[in-house]
Amino acid sequence: MKKIWDWIKASNRWKHFAGGVIIGVGADSNYCAAYAGVGVASALELKDRLWGGKWDWIDFALTVSGVVVGRLIRIAL
């Protein structure tokens, strides 16, 4: 369990997931959630790249998967 928690804390991965969940819950449709989620995930990774870092596909995937979870929460409610 400690390994998983350390992996999630690396590179602020939990923030990517939590932000994605917020986007998914706030979206009015699946299209809106997908469009906003991919756009925000891309913008976050572009920002990292422009500041001298590298594109992190794991962070990108966590943001998008957070959007999916958030959208499922919105649909369930």
PDB file of C-alpha atoms in Angstrom:
ATOM      1  CA  MET A   1       0.000   0.000   0.000  1.00  0.00           C
ATOM      2  CA  LYS A   2       2.896   2.346   0.775  1.00  0.00           C
ATOM      3  CA  LYS A   3       4.294   1.851  -2.740  1.00  0.00           C
ATOM      4  CA  ILE A   4       0.975   2.803  -4.285  1.00  0.00           C
ATOM      5  CA  TRP A   5       0.659   5.901  -2.092  1.00  0.00           C
ATOM      6  CA  ASP A   6       4.247   6.955  -2.920  1.00  0.00           C
ATOM      7  CA  TRP A   7       3.516   6.481  -6.629  1.00  0.00           C
ATOM      8  CA  ILE A   8       0.375   8.624  -6.392  1.00  0.00           C
ATOM      9  CA  LYS A   9       2.227  11.402  -4.552  1.00  0.00           C
ATOM     10  CA  ALA A  10       4.997  11.493  -7.167  1.00  0.00           C
ATOM     11  CA  SER A  11       4.700  14.376  -9.641  1.00  0.00           C
ATOM     12  CA  ASN A  12       1.454  15.544  -7.986  1.00  0.00           C
ATOM     13  CA  ARG A  13      -0.447  12.721  -9.623  1.00  0.00           C
ATOM     14  CA  TRP A  14      -3.249  12.931  -7.079  1.00  0.00           C
ATOM     15  CA  LYS A  15      -3.804  16.565  -8.060  1.00  0.00           C
ATOM     16  CA  HIS A  16      -4.188  15.571 -11.707  1.00  0.00           C
ATOM     17  CA  PHE A  17      -6.750  12.921 -10.765  1.00  0.00           C
ATOM     18  CA  ALA A  18      -8.643  15.195  -8.343  1.00  0.00           C
ATOM     19  CA  GLY A  19      -8.766  18.019 -10.896  1.00  0.00           C
ATOM     20  CA  GLY A  20     -10.109  15.605 -13.480  1.00  0.00           C
ATOM     21  CA  VAL A  21     -12.832  14.464 -11.089  1.00  0.00           C
ATOM     22  CA  ILE A  22     -13.866  18.085 -10.526  1.00  0.00           C
ATOM     23  CA  ILE A  23     -14.068  18.661 -14.281  1.00  0.00           C
ATOM     24  CA  GLY A  24     -16.117  15.483 -14.762  1.00  0.00           C
ATOM     25  CA  VAL A  25     -18.571  16.342 -12.001  1.00  0.00           C
ATOM     26  CA  GLY A  26     -19.018  19.859 -13.348  1.00  0.00           C
ATOM     27  CA  ALA A  27     -19.558  18.843 -16.965  1.00  0.00           C
ATOM     28  CA  ASP A  28     -23.112  18.840 -18.372  1.00  0.00           C
ATOM     29  CA  SER A  29     -22.537  16.177 -21.026  1.00  0.00           C
ATOM     30  CA  ASN A  30     -20.111  13.439 -21.976  1.00  0.00           C
ATOM     31  CA  TYR A  31     -18.868  15.549 -24.880  1.00  0.00           C
ATOM     32  CA  CYS A  32     -18.246  18.527 -22.602  1.00  0.00           C
ATOM     33  CA  ALA A  33     -16.396  16.343 -20.083  1.00  0.00           C
ATOM     34  CA  ALA A  34     -14.201  14.751 -22.751  1.00  0.00           C
ATOM     35  CA  TYR A  35     -13.440  18.035 -24.494  1.00  0.00           C
ATOM     36  CA  ALA A  36     -12.611  19.906 -21.286  1.00  0.00           C
ATOM     37  CA  GLY A  37     -10.722  16.994 -19.747  1.00  0.00           C
ATOM     38  CA  VAL A  38      -8.440  16.350 -22.702  1.00  0.00           C
ATOM     39  CA  GLY A  39      -7.924  20.085 -23.184  1.00  0.00           C
ATOM     40  CA  VAL A  40      -6.943  20.688 -19.571  1.00  0.00           C
ATOM     41  CA  ALA A  41      -4.723  17.589 -19.452  1.00  0.00           C
ATOM     42  CA  SER A  42      -2.964  18.733 -22.633  1.00  0.00           C
ATOM     43  CA  ALA A  43      -2.530  22.261 -21.309  1.00  0.00           C
ATOM     44  CA  LEU A  44      -1.012  20.987 -18.064  1.00  0.00           C
ATOM     45  CA  GLU A  45       1.478  18.815 -19.912  1.00  0.00           C
ATOM     46  CA  LEU A  46       2.295  21.600 -22.397  1.00  0.00           C
ATOM     47  CA  LYS A  47       3.023  23.884 -19.445  1.00  0.00           C
ATOM     48  CA  ASP A  48       5.418  21.283 -18.025  1.00  0.00           C
ATOM     49  CA  ARG A  49       7.091  20.908 -21.408  1.00  0.00           C
ATOM     50  CA  LEU A  50       7.510  24.664 -21.945  1.00  0.00           C
ATOM     51  CA  TRP A  51       9.067  25.057 -18.494  1.00  0.00           C
ATOM     52  CA  GLY A  52      11.810  22.573 -19.360  1.00  0.00           C
ATOM     53  CA  GLY A  53      10.180  19.350 -18.210  1.00  0.00           C
ATOM     54  CA  LYS A  54       8.943  16.495 -20.293  1.00  0.00           C
ATOM     55  CA  TRP A  55       5.500  15.339 -21.338  1.00  0.00           C
ATOM     56  CA  ASP A  56       4.233  12.855 -18.730  1.00  0.00           C
ATOM     57  CA  TRP A  57       1.700  10.467 -20.184  1.00  0.00           C
ATOM     58  CA  ILE A  58       0.883   9.105 -16.737  1.00  0.00           C
ATOM     59  CA  ASP A  59      -0.227  12.543 -15.516  1.00  0.00           C
ATOM     60  CA  PHE A  60      -2.206  13.014 -18.728  1.00  0.00           C
ATOM     61  CA  ALA A  61      -3.927   9.648 -18.298  1.00  0.00           C
ATOM     62  CA  LEU A  62      -4.693  10.329 -14.635  1.00  0.00           C
ATOM     63  CA  THR A  63      -6.336  13.640 -15.503  1.00  0.00           C
ATOM     64  CA  VAL A  64      -8.487  12.044 -18.186  1.00  0.00           C
ATOM     65  CA  SER A  65      -9.352   9.053 -15.990  1.00  0.00           C
ATOM     66  CA  GLY A  66     -10.342  11.476 -13.224  1.00  0.00           C
ATOM     67  CA  VAL A  67     -12.729  13.117 -15.695  1.00  0.00           C
ATOM     68  CA  VAL A  68     -14.273   9.725 -16.455  1.00  0.00           C
ATOM     69  CA  VAL A  69     -14.723   8.976 -12.731  1.00  0.00           C
ATOM     70  CA  GLY A  70     -16.179  12.430 -12.120  1.00  0.00           C
ATOM     71  CA  ARG A  71     -18.585  12.058 -15.017  1.00  0.00           C
ATOM     72  CA  LEU A  72     -19.709   8.658 -13.710  1.00  0.00           C
ATOM     73  CA  ILE A  73     -20.331  10.249 -10.305  1.00  0.00           C
ATOM     74  CA  ARG A  74     -22.407  12.978 -11.958  1.00  0.00           C
ATOM     75  CA  ILE A  75     -24.438  10.422 -13.911  1.00  0.00           C
ATOM     76  CA  ALA A  76     -25.001   8.298 -10.785  1.00  0.00           C
ATOM     77  CA  LEU A  77     -26.335  11.282  -8.864  1.00  0.00           C
TER      78      LEU A  77
END
